[in-house]
Coordinates of C-alpha atoms in Angstrom, one line a residue:
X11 CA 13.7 70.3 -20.1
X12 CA 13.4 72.4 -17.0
X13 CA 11.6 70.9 -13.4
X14 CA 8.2 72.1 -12.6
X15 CA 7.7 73.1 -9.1
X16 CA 4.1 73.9 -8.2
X17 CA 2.8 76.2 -5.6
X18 CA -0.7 75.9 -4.0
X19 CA -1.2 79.2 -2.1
X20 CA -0.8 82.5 -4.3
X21 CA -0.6 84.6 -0.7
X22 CA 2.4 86.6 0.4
X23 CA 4.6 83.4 1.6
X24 CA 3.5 81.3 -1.8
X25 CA 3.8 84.2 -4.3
X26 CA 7.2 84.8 -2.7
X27 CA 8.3 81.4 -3.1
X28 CA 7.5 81.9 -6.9
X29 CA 9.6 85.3 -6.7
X30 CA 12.4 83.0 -5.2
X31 CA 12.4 80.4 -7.2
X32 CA 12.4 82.6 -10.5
X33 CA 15.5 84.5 -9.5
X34 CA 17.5 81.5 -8.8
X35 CA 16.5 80.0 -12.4
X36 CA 15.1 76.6 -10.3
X37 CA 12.4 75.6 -12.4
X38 CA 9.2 76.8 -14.0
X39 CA 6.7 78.2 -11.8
X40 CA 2.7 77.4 -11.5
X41 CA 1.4 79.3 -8.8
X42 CA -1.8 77.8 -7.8
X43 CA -4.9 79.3 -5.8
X44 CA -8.5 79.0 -5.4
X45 CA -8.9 83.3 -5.8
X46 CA -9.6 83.4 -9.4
X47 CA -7.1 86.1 -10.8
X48 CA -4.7 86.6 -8.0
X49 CA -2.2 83.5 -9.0
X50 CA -3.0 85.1 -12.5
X51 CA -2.0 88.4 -12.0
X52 CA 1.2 87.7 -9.7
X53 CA 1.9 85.3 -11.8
X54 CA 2.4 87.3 -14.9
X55 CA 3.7 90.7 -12.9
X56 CA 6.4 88.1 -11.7
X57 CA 6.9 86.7 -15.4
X58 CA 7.5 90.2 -16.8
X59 CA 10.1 90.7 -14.4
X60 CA 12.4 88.2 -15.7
X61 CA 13.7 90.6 -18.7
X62 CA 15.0 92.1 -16.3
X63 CA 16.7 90.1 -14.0
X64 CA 17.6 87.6 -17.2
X65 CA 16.0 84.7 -16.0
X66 CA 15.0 82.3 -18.6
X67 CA 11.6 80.6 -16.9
X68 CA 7.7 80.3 -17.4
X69 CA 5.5 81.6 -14.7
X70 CA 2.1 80.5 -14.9
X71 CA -0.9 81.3 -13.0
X72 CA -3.8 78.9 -12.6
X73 CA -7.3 78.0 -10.9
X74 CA -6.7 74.4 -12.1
X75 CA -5.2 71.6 -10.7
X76 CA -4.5 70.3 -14.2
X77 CA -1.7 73.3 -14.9
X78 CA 0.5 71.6 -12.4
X79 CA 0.6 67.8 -13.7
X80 CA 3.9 66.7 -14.0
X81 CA 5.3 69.1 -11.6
X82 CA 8.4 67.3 -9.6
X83 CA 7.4 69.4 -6.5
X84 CA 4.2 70.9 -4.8
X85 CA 4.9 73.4 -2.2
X86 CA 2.0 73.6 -0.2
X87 CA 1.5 77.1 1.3
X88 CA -2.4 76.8 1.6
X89 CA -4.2 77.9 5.0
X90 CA -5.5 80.9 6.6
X91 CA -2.8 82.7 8.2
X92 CA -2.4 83.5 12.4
X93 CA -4.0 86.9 12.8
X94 CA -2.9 88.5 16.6
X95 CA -3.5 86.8 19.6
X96 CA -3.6 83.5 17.4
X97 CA -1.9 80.6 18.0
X98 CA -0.7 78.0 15.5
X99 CA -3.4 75.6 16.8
X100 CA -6.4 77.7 16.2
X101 CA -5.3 77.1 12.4
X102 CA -5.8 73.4 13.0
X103 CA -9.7 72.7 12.0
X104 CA -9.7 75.2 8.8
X105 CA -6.1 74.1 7.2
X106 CA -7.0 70.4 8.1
X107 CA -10.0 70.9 5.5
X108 CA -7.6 72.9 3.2
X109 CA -5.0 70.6 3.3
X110 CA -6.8 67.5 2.7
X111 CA -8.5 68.8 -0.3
X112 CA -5.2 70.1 -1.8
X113 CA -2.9 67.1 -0.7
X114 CA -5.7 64.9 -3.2
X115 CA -5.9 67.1 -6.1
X116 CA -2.4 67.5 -5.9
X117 CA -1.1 64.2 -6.1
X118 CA -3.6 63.1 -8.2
X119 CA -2.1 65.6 -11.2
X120 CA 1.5 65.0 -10.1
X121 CA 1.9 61.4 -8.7
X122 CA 5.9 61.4 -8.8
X123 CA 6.1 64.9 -7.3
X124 CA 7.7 65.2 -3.6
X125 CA 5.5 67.2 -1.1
X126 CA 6.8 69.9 0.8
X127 CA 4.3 71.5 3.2
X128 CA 5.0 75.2 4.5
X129 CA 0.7 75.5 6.0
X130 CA 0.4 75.8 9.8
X131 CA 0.3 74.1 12.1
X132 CA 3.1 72.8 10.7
X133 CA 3.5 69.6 11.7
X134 CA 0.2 68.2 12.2
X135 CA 0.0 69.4 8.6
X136 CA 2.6 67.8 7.1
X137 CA 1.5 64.5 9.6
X138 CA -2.5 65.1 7.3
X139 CA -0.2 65.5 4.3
X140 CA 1.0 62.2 4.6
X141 CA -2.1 60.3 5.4
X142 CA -4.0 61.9 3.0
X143 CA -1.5 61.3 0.1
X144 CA -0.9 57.5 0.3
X145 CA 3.3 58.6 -0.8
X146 CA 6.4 56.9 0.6
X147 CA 7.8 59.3 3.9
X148 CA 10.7 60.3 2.0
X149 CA 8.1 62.5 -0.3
X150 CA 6.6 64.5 2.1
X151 CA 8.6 67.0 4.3
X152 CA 7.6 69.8 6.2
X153 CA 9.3 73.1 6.1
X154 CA 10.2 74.4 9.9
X155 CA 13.5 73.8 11.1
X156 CA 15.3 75.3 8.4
X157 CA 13.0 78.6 9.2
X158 CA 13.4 78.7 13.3
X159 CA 17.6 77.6 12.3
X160 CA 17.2 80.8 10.3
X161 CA 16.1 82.7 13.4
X162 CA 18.5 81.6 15.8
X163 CA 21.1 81.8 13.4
X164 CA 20.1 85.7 12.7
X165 CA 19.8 86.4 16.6
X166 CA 23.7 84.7 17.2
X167 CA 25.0 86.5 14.4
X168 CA 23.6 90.0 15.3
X169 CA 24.9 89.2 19.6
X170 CA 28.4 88.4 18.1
X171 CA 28.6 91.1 15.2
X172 CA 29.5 88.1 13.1
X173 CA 28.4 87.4 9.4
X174 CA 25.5 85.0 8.8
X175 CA 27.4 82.9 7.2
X176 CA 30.1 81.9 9.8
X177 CA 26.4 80.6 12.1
X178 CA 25.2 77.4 12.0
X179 CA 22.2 76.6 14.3
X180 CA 19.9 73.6 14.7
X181 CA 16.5 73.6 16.3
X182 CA 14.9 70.1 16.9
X183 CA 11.3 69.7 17.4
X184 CA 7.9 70.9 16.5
X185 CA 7.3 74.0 14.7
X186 CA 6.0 76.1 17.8
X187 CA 6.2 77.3 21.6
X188 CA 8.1 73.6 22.5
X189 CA 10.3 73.6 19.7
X190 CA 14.3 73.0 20.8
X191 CA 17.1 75.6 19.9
X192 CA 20.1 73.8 20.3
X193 CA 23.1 75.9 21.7
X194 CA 25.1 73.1 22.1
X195 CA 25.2 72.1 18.6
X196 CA 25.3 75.9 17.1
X197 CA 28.5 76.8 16.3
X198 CA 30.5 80.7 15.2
X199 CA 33.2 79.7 12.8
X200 CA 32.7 76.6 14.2
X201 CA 33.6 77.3 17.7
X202 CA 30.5 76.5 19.9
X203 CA 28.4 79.5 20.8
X204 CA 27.9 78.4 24.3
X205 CA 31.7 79.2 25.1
X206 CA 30.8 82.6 23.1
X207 CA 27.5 83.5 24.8
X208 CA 26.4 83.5 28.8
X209 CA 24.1 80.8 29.4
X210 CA 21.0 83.4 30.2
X211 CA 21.4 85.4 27.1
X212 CA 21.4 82.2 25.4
X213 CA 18.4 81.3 26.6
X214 CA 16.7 84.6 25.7
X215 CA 18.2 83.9 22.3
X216 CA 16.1 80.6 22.2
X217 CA 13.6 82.2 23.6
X218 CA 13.0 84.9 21.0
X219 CA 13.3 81.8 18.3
X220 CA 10.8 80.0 19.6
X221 CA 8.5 82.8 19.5
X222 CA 10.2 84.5 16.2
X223 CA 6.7 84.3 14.6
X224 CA 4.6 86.0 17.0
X225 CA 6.9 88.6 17.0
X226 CA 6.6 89.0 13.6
X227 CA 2.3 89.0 13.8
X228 CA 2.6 91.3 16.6
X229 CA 4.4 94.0 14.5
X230 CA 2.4 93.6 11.4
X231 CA -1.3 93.1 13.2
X232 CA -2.9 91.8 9.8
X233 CA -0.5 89.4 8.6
X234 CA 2.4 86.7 9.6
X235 CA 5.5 86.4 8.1
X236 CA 6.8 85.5 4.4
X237 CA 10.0 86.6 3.3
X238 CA 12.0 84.0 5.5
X239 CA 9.6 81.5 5.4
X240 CA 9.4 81.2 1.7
X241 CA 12.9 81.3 1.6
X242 CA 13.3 78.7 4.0
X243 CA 10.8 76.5 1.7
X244 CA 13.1 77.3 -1.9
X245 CA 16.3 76.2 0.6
X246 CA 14.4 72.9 0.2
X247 CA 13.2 72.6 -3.0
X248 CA 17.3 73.8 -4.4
X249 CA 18.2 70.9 -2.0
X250 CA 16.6 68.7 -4.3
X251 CA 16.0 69.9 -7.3
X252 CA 20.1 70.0 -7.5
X253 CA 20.4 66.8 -5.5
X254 CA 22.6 68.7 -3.1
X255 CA 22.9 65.8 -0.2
X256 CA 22.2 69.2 2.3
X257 CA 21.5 68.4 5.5
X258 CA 18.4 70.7 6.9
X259 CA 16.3 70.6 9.4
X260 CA 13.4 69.9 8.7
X261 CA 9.8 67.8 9.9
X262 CA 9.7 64.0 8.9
X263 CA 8.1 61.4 9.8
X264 CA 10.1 59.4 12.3
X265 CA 9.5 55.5 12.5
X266 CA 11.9 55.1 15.3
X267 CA 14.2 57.9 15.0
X268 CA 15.1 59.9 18.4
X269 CA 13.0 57.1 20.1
X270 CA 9.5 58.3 18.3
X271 CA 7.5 56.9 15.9
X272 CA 4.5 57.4 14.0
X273 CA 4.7 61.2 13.9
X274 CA 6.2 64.3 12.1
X275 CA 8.9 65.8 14.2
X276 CA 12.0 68.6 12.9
X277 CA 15.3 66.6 12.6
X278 CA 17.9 66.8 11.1
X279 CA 17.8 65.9 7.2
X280 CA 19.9 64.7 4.4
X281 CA 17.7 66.4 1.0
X282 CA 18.8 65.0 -2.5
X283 CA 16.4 64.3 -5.8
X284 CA 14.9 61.7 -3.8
X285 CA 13.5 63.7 -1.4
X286 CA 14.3 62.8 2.3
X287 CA 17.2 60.5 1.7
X288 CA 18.5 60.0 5.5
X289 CA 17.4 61.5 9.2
X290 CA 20.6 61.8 10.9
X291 CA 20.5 61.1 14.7
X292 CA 22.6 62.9 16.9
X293 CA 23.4 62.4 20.7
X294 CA 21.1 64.6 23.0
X295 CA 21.6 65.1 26.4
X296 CA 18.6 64.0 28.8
X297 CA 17.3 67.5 29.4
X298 CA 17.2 68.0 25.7
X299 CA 15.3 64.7 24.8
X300 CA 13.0 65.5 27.2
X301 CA 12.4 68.5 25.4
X302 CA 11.9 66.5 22.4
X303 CA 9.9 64.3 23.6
X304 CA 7.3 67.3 25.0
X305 CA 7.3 69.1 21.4
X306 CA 6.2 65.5 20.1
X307 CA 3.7 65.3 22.7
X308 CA 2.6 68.4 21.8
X309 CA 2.2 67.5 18.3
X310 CA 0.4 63.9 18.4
X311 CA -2.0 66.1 20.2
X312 CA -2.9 68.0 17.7
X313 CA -2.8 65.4 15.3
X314 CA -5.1 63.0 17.5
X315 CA -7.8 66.1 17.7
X316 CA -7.7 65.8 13.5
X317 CA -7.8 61.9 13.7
X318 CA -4.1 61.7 11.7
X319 CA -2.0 60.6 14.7

């Protein structure tokens, strides 16, 4: 029997998380959203696509919470998107509402299924995720690191004329202006990229990570970005629907980890069937945990303005 991965959000970074997801054979798809007819009709454009990419997998589109019972994981892309001149926080109030509601109706048709939350602001959606669904941490993770990581990794590869593929990058931290690129541990073939790269183009490299999607809004003017994001989000969900043991990063909730508790932060994380099976801790120098420690700060304040912190 195949999985059954659930999407709430039929918009462009949901329905292209379907698309994903189908093309890779994953799982069956339902694709969830409160438009009647939109998941509907993406839904089935996307199923009668898979003749032709000989994909053997059921796409479904749905109003109804009830479609996705039994689903191993709900990817929840729900929100309004950031429109120009709009930062992640002025999402807060309207996806808190969103989230809530669709955290509750979710688990309630899929109690087993791990949560993996793609909504802005990220992390203080992932941290109402949590609260609002009663699960173990291990079952709900928020998709951001593995995004910005995406960035950065883009931005070294392009500076050195390298493939993708030979960059690793991590990025620690909230999903936002304070999150931390970390040169140090990013790595060419795995030679470190800060004997590669000056130290101040690096740090318009981080720079232009941090702020990788603003730059995307500002180009577009009516929407945010999708492809990367969505892939970012299937990354995840083939982590551990194959229970790869991949190490990501990505936001969890630390109870002690990195010297913070009580709050969703991006670290590095071990993703198998069992969801978020280990945070691994690495050694960061004092200018970078202070770093850390500001993105946390910045996202316990957000969560305290919702009441989750």
């Amino acid at each position: 029997m195949r999985k059954k991965v659930t999407i709430v959000g039929a918009g462009n970074v949901g329905a292209t998380a379907a698309h994903w997801i189908a093309a890779k054979e994953l799982a069956d798809v339902v694709l969830l959203d409160v438009m009647e007819g939109v998941p509907q009709g993406k839904a089935l454009d996307l199923l009668e696509a898979m003749p032709i990419e000989k994909r053997d997998v059921s796409i479904v589109g749905t109003n109804d919470y009830a479609d996705t019972k039994g689903s191993d994981i709900v990817v929840i892309t729900a929100g309004i998107a950031r429109k120009p001149g709009m930062s992640r926080d002025d999402l807060l109030n309207t996806n808190f509402k969103i989230m809530s509601d669709v955290v509750e109706k979710a688990v309630a048709a899929s109690p087993d299924a791990i949560l993996i939350i793609v909504s802005n602001p990220l992390d203080a959606m992932a941290q109402t995720a949590f609260k609002k669904a009663g699960l173990p941490r291990e079952r709900v993770i928020g998709m951001a690191g593995v995004l910005d990581s995406a960035r950065f990794r883009t931005f070294i590869a392009e500076e050195l004329q390298v493939s993708v593929e030979n960059v690793t990058a991590f990025v620690l931290g909230g999903h936002g202006d304070t999150m931390v690129p970390l040169s140090r541990y990013s790595t060419m073939a795995g030679i470190p990229i800060t004997e590669l790269i000056a130290p101040d183009r690096l740090k318009e490299l981080e720079t232009r990570t941090a702020n990788g999607g603003a730059e995307i809004v500002k180009y577009l003017k009516t929407g945010s970005a999708y492809y990367a994001p969505s892939a970012a989000a299937v990354e995840m969900v083939e982590a551990i629907l194959k229970d790869k043991k991949k190490v990501l990063p990505c936001a969890a909730y630390l109870e002690g980890e990195y010297g913070i508790s009580g709050l969703y932060v991006g670290v590095p994380c071990k993703l198998g069937a069992k969801g978020l099976e280990q945070i691994i801790e690495i050694k960061l120098t004092e200018e970078e945990k202070a770093a850390l420690d500001k993105s946390a700060a910045a996202v316990k304040e957000l969560c305290t303005v919702i009441g989750v912190a």
